[in-house]
PDB file of C-alpha atoms in Angstrom:
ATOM      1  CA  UNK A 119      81.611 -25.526 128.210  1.00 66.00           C
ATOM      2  CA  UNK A 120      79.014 -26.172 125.494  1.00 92.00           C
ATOM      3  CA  UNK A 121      79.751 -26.964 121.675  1.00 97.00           C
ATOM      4  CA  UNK A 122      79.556 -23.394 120.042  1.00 97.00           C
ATOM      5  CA  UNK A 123      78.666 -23.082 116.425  1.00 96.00           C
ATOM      6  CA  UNK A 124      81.232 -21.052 114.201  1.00 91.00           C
ATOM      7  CA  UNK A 125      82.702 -20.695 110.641  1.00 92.00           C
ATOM      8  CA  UNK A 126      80.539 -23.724 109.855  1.00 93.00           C
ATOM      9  CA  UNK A 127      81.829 -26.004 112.175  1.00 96.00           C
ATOM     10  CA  UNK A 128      80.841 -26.771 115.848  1.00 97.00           C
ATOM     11  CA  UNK A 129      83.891 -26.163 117.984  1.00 98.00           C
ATOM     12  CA  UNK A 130      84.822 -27.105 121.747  1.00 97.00           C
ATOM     13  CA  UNK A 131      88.068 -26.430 123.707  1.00 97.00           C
ATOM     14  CA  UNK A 132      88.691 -29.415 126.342  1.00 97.00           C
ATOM     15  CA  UNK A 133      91.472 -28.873 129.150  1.00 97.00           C
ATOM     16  CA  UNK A 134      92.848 -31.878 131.307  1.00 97.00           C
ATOM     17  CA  UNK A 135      95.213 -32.520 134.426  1.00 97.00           C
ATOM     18  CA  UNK A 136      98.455 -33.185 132.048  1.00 98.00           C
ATOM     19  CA  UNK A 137      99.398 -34.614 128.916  1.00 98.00           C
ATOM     20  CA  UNK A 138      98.134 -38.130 129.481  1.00 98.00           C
ATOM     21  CA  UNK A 139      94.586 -37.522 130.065  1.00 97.00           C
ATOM     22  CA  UNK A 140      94.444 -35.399 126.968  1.00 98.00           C
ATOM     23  CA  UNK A 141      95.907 -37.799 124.912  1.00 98.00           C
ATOM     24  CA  UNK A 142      93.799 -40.351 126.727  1.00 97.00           C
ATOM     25  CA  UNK A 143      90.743 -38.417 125.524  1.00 98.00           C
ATOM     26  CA  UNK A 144      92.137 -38.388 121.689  1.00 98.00           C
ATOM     27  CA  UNK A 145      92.233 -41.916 121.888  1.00 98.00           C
ATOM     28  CA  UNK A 146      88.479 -42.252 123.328  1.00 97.00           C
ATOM     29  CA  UNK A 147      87.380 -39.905 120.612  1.00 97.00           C
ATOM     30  CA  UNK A 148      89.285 -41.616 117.867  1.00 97.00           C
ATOM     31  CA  UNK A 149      87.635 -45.048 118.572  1.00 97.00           C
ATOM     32  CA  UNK A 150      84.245 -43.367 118.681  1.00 97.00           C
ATOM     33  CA  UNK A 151      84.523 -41.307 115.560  1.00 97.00           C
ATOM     34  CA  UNK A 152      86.005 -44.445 113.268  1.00 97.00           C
ATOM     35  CA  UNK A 153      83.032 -46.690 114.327  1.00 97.00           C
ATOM     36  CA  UNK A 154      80.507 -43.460 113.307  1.00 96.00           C
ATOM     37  CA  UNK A 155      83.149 -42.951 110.152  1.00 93.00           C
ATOM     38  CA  UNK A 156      83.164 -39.716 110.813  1.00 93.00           C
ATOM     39  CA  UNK A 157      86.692 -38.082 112.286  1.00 91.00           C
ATOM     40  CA  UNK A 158      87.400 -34.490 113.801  1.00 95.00           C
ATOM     41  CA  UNK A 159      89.865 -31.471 112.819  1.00 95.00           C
ATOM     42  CA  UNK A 160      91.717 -31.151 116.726  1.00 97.00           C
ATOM     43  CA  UNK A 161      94.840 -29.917 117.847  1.00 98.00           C
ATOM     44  CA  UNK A 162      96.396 -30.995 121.167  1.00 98.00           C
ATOM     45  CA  UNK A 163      98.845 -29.019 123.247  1.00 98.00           C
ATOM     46  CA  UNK A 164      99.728 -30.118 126.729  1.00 97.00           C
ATOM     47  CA  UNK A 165      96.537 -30.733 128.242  1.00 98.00           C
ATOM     48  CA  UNK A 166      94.074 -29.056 125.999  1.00 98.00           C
ATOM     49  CA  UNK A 167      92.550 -30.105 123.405  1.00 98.00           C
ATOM     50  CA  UNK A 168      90.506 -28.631 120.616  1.00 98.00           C
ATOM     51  CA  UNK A 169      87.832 -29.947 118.690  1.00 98.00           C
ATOM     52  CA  UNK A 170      86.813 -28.412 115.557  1.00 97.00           C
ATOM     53  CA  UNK A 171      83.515 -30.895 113.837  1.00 97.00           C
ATOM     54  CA  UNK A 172      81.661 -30.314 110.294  1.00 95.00           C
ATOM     55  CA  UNK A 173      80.864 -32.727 107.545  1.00 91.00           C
ATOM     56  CA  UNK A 174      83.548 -32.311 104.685  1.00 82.00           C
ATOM     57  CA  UNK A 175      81.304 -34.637 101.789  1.00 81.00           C
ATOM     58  CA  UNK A 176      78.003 -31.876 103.038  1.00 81.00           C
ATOM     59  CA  UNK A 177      80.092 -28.975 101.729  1.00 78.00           C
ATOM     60  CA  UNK A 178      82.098 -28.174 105.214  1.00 82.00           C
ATOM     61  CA  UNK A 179      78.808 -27.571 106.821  1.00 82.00           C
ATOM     62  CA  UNK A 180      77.444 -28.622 109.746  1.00 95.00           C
ATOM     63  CA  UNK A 181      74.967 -31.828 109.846  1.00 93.00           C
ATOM     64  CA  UNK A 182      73.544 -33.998 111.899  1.00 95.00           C
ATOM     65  CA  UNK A 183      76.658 -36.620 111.932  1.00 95.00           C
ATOM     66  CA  UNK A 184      78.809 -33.362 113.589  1.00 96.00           C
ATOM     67  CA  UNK A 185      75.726 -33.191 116.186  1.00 96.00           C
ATOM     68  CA  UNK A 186      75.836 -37.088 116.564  1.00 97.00           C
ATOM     69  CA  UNK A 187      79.503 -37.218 117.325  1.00 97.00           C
ATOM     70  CA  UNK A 188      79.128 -34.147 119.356  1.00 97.00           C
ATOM     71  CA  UNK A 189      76.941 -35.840 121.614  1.00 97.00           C
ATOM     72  CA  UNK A 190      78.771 -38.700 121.776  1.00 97.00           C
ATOM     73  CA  UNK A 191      82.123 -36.746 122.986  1.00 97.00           C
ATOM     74  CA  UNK A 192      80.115 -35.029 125.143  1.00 96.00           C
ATOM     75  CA  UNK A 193      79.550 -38.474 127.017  1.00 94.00           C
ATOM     76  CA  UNK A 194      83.257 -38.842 127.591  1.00 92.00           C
ATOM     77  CA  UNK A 195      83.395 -36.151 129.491  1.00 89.00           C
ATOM     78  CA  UNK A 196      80.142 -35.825 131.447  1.00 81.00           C
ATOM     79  CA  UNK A 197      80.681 -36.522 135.295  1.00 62.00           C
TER      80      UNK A 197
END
């Protein structure tokens, strides 16, 4: 599944074996997103997680920082 662009924000649903890898994720992503300074809205339940990225300080929009950490999560899960 690609990132999809919506209510100024670009949004991705991520699903996993269990709890563990989910959470594993989160913890990937968090590391990433505090050395770019820049942190996602998410919500985890079970083994999905969702991703929700726009600049807050741009006016909620999205930028190029929301692409840049995109493309970063995007490596995480690329096989």
């Amino acid at each position: 599944m690609a990132w999809e662009e919506k209510d100024n924000a670009l949004y991705q649903s991520f699903t996993f074996k269990d709890f563990s890898e989910a959470f594993a994720f989160m913890t990937r992503v968090a590391l990433i997103a505090e050395k770019q300074n820049h942190h996602p809205r998410w919500t985890n339940v079970w083994n999905k997680v969702e991703v929700w990225l726009n600049t807050h300080d741009a006016g909620d929009v999205v930028t190029d920082r929301d692409r840049k950490l995109a493309q970063s999560i995007d490596k995480l899960t690329a096989n």
